[in-house]
């Protein structure tokens, strides 16, 4: 098997993997997000770079991923279908490969109506399944029109999924994605281990590394917002009660995240850390989980 990136090599090992999410700046000053990446780069196997997350305009994922490459970090460039047509998507894929960006996370992308430019036109020329097919075709040496490329890109490709075993349509879409050359899955935030086990049972036949999403809860307000407004997130009543009754909700959220990771270590290949805000407590969470010293 051809190794596509350092991260791909680790995916083929048996080690427990850690990825973390960083958002590019809304502006040209990259110091804060680079500092955020610096907080995790010594222990993260790769760093996701969001692509106009929540349909809110930021510096491009491609540009910021290149900045991480220049610092010898391992970026995973998120690529959504929302903002580009098939020409633009293919152009960015070629550009990413030429700039040394070897890991991708393919996503549909939140609708612009939910973001800071609600009048923006959603493109969605391709959906995430069609984009995966396009990437596979480009890796084989041709673009969507059938024209030959003078050199093929080589990407380690990931996809996202909710981890609710009862979401039949989401599972069907994931199964369509996995028909293509997919190397890993990152999930929405996990709070219910038993439901996550059911999800794993339904997709284990594909034998693809799965990294479970982790969001440390900082307050009861945050817990209720995620429960009510973010698709795919379901916070059990016992966790909500712990946050609500805690003298220090943020510290309790760190402990809950660590407990979840401790349980996940034996059932999936890694975790994807998605704090709301900087990675100030990410190392502490992983230490409490016994993943880091």
C-alpha positions in Angstrom: 0.0 0.0 0.0 1.2 3.5 -0.9 1.5 5.8 2.1 -0.3 9.1 1.4 0.9 11.0 4.5 2.4 10.7 7.9 -1.1 10.6 9.3 -2.0 7.8 6.9 0.9 5.8 8.2 -0.4 6.2 11.7 -3.9 5.1 10.6 -2.4 1.9 9.4 -0.8 1.3 12.8 -2.5 0.1 16.0 -1.9 3.2 18.1 -4.6 5.4 19.6 -4.8 8.6 17.6 -5.5 12.2 18.5 -6.6 14.9 16.2 -7.7 18.4 17.1 -9.6 21.2 15.3 -8.4 24.7 14.6 -10.2 27.5 12.9 -8.4 30.0 10.6 -8.8 33.7 11.5 -11.5 36.1 10.5 -8.8 38.5 9.1 -5.2 38.3 8.1 -3.6 38.0 11.6 -2.8 34.3 12.0 -1.0 34.6 15.3 -3.9 33.4 17.5 -4.9 30.3 15.5 -1.2 29.4 15.1 -0.8 29.6 18.8 -3.9 27.4 19.2 -2.3 24.8 16.9 0.9 25.1 18.9 -1.0 24.0 22.0 -1.6 20.6 20.6 1.0 19.9 17.9 3.3 18.0 20.2 0.8 15.3 20.9 -1.8 15.6 18.0 -1.3 13.2 15.1 -2.9 15.7 12.8 -4.7 19.1 13.1 -8.0 19.7 11.3 -8.3 23.1 9.6 -12.0 24.1 9.3 -13.5 25.4 6.1 -15.6 28.5 6.9 -17.1 26.6 9.9 -20.8 27.1 10.6 -21.0 29.0 7.3 -19.0 31.9 8.8 -16.4 33.5 6.6 -12.8 33.0 7.6 -9.4 32.7 5.9 -9.4 29.7 3.6 -8.6 26.3 4.9 -6.2 25.8 2.0 -4.1 28.9 3.0 -4.0 28.1 6.7 -3.2 24.4 6.1 -0.2 25.5 4.1 0.9 27.7 7.1 0.8 24.6 9.3 2.8 22.6 6.7 5.5 25.4 6.9 5.7 24.8 10.6 6.1 21.1 10.0 2.6 20.3 11.5 0.3 17.7 9.9 -2.9 19.4 8.7 -6.1 17.8 7.7 -7.7 20.3 5.3 -11.5 20.4 5.6 -13.2 20.8 2.2 -16.9 21.6 1.9 -19.1 21.5 -1.1 -21.0 24.7 -0.1 -18.8 27.4 -1.5 -17.3 26.1 -4.8 -18.5 24.4 -7.9 -16.8 21.4 -9.4 -14.1 23.5 -11.1 -13.2 25.3 -8.0 -13.1 22.1 -5.9 -10.8 20.4 -8.3 -8.6 23.4 -8.5 -8.2 23.6 -4.8 -7.5 19.8 -4.6 -4.6 20.2 -7.1 -3.4 23.3 -5.3 -3.5 21.5 -1.9 -1.5 18.6 -3.3 1.1 20.9 -4.8 1.5 22.8 -1.5 2.2 19.6 0.4 -1.3 19.2 2.0 -1.9 15.4 1.9 -4.9 14.9 4.3 -8.5 15.9 3.5 -11.8 15.8 5.4 -14.7 16.0 2.9 -17.9 17.6 4.1 -21.1 19.0 2.6 -20.9 22.2 4.7 -23.5 24.1 6.7 -26.0 26.2 4.6 -25.1 29.9 4.3 -28.5 30.8 5.9 -27.1 29.7 9.2 -23.9 31.8 9.0 -22.8 35.5 8.9 -23.5 35.9 5.2 -27.1 34.6 5.0 -27.7 36.1 1.6 -24.7 34.1 0.1 -25.7 31.7 -2.6 -25.1 28.0 -1.6 -23.3 26.2 -4.4 -23.5 22.5 -3.7 -22.7 21.7 -7.3 -21.4 18.4 -5.9 -22.5 16.7 -2.7 -19.9 15.0 -0.4 -20.4 11.6 -2.1 -19.9 13.0 -5.5 -16.8 14.9 -4.3 -15.4 11.7 -2.9 -15.9 10.1 -6.3 -14.1 13.0 -7.9 -11.2 12.7 -5.6 -10.9 9.0 -6.4 -10.9 9.8 -10.1 -8.3 12.5 -9.7 -6.0 10.1 -7.8 -6.3 7.8 -10.8 -5.1 10.6 -13.1 -8.1 12.3 -14.6 -10.4 15.2 -13.8 -14.2 15.1 -13.8 -14.3 15.9 -17.5 -12.1 12.9 -18.3 -9.1 15.1 -19.1 -5.7 13.6 -18.0 -3.7 15.3 -15.2 0.0 15.7 -15.7 0.5 14.3 -12.3 -2.0 12.7 -9.9 -2.6 13.9 -6.3 -2.3 11.5 -3.5 -4.6 12.2 -0.5 -5.5 10.5 2.8 -9.2 11.1 2.8 -11.6 11.3 5.7 -15.3 11.7 6.1 -17.6 12.9 8.9 -20.7 11.2 10.4 -23.2 11.5 13.2 -22.8 8.5 15.4 -26.5 7.9 16.2 -27.3 4.3 15.3 -30.9 5.2 14.9 -30.3 7.9 12.2 -31.0 5.6 9.2 -30.5 8.3 6.5 -27.2 9.3 8.0 -26.0 5.7 8.0 -27.1 5.2 4.4 -25.2 8.3 3.4 -22.1 7.1 5.3 -22.3 3.7 3.5 -22.4 5.5 0.2 -19.3 7.5 1.2 -17.5 4.3 2.2 -17.8 2.9 -1.4 -14.9 5.2 -2.3 -11.3 5.3 -1.1 -11.9 6.6 2.4 -9.2 6.2 5.0 -10.8 7.4 8.2 -14.0 8.7 9.8 -14.4 11.5 12.3 -17.7 11.6 14.2 -19.8 14.3 15.7 -19.3 14.7 19.5 -19.9 11.5 21.5 -21.6 11.6 24.9 -23.4 8.3 25.0 -21.0 5.3 24.9 -23.7 2.6 24.5 -25.2 4.3 21.5 -21.8 4.8 20.0 -21.1 1.0 20.4 -24.4 0.4 18.5 -23.1 2.7 15.8 -19.8 0.9 15.6 -21.6 -2.5 15.3 -23.4 -1.2 12.2 -20.3 0.0 10.4 -17.5 -2.3 11.6 -17.9 -4.4 8.5 -16.0 -1.6 6.6 -12.9 -1.9 8.9 -12.1 1.9 8.7 -10.5 3.8 11.5 -13.0 5.8 13.5 -12.1 8.8 15.6 -14.8 9.8 18.0 -15.6 13.5 18.4 -15.0 15.0 21.9 -16.4 18.4 23.0 -15.7 19.3 26.7 -18.8 21.0 28.1 -18.2 24.3 29.9 -21.7 25.2 31.2 -25.3 24.0 31.4 -26.1 26.7 28.8 -23.6 25.2 26.4 -25.0 21.7 27.0 -28.6 22.8 26.4 -27.6 24.7 23.2 -25.8 21.7 21.7 -28.7 19.4 22.7 -31.3 21.6 21.0 -29.5 23.1 18.1 -26.6 20.9 16.8 -27.7 17.9 14.7 -26.3 14.6 15.8 -25.5 15.6 19.4 -27.5 14.1 22.2 -26.4 14.7 25.8 -27.7 12.1 28.3 -29.7 13.4 31.3 -27.0 12.2 33.8 -24.3 14.2 32.1 -26.5 17.2 32.0 -27.3 16.8 35.7 -23.6 16.6 36.6 -22.9 19.9 34.7 -25.9 21.6 36.2 -25.1 20.6 39.8 -21.4 21.1 39.6 -19.7 23.9 41.6 -17.3 24.3 38.7 -19.1 23.3 35.5 -16.0 23.7 33.3 -13.9 21.4 35.5 -16.8 18.9 35.6 -16.9 19.0 31.8 -13.2 18.3 31.6 -13.7 15.3 33.9 -16.7 14.0 31.8 -14.6 14.3 28.6 -11.8 12.4 30.1 -14.1 9.6 31.3 -15.6 9.3 27.8 -12.1 9.1 26.2 -11.0 6.5 28.8 -14.0 4.3 27.7 -13.4 5.0 24.0 -9.8 3.8 24.1 -10.8 0.2 23.9 -13.5 0.5 21.2 -12.3 2.9 18.5 -9.0 4.1 17.0 -8.8 7.6 18.4 -10.5 10.9 19.4 -11.0 14.2 17.6 -10.9 17.1 20.1 -13.3 19.9 19.3 -13.3 22.4 22.2 -15.5 25.5 21.8 -12.6 28.0 21.8 -8.9 27.4 22.1 -7.2 24.1 23.1 -6.3 25.4 26.6 -7.6 22.3 28.4 -7.1 19.6 25.7 -3.8 18.3 27.1 -5.3 18.1 30.6 -8.4 16.2 29.3 -6.1 13.7 27.6 -3.9 13.3 30.7 -6.9 12.7 32.9 -8.0 10.0 30.4 -4.7 8.3 30.6 -3.9 8.9 27.0 -1.0 11.3 27.7 1.4 11.5 30.6 
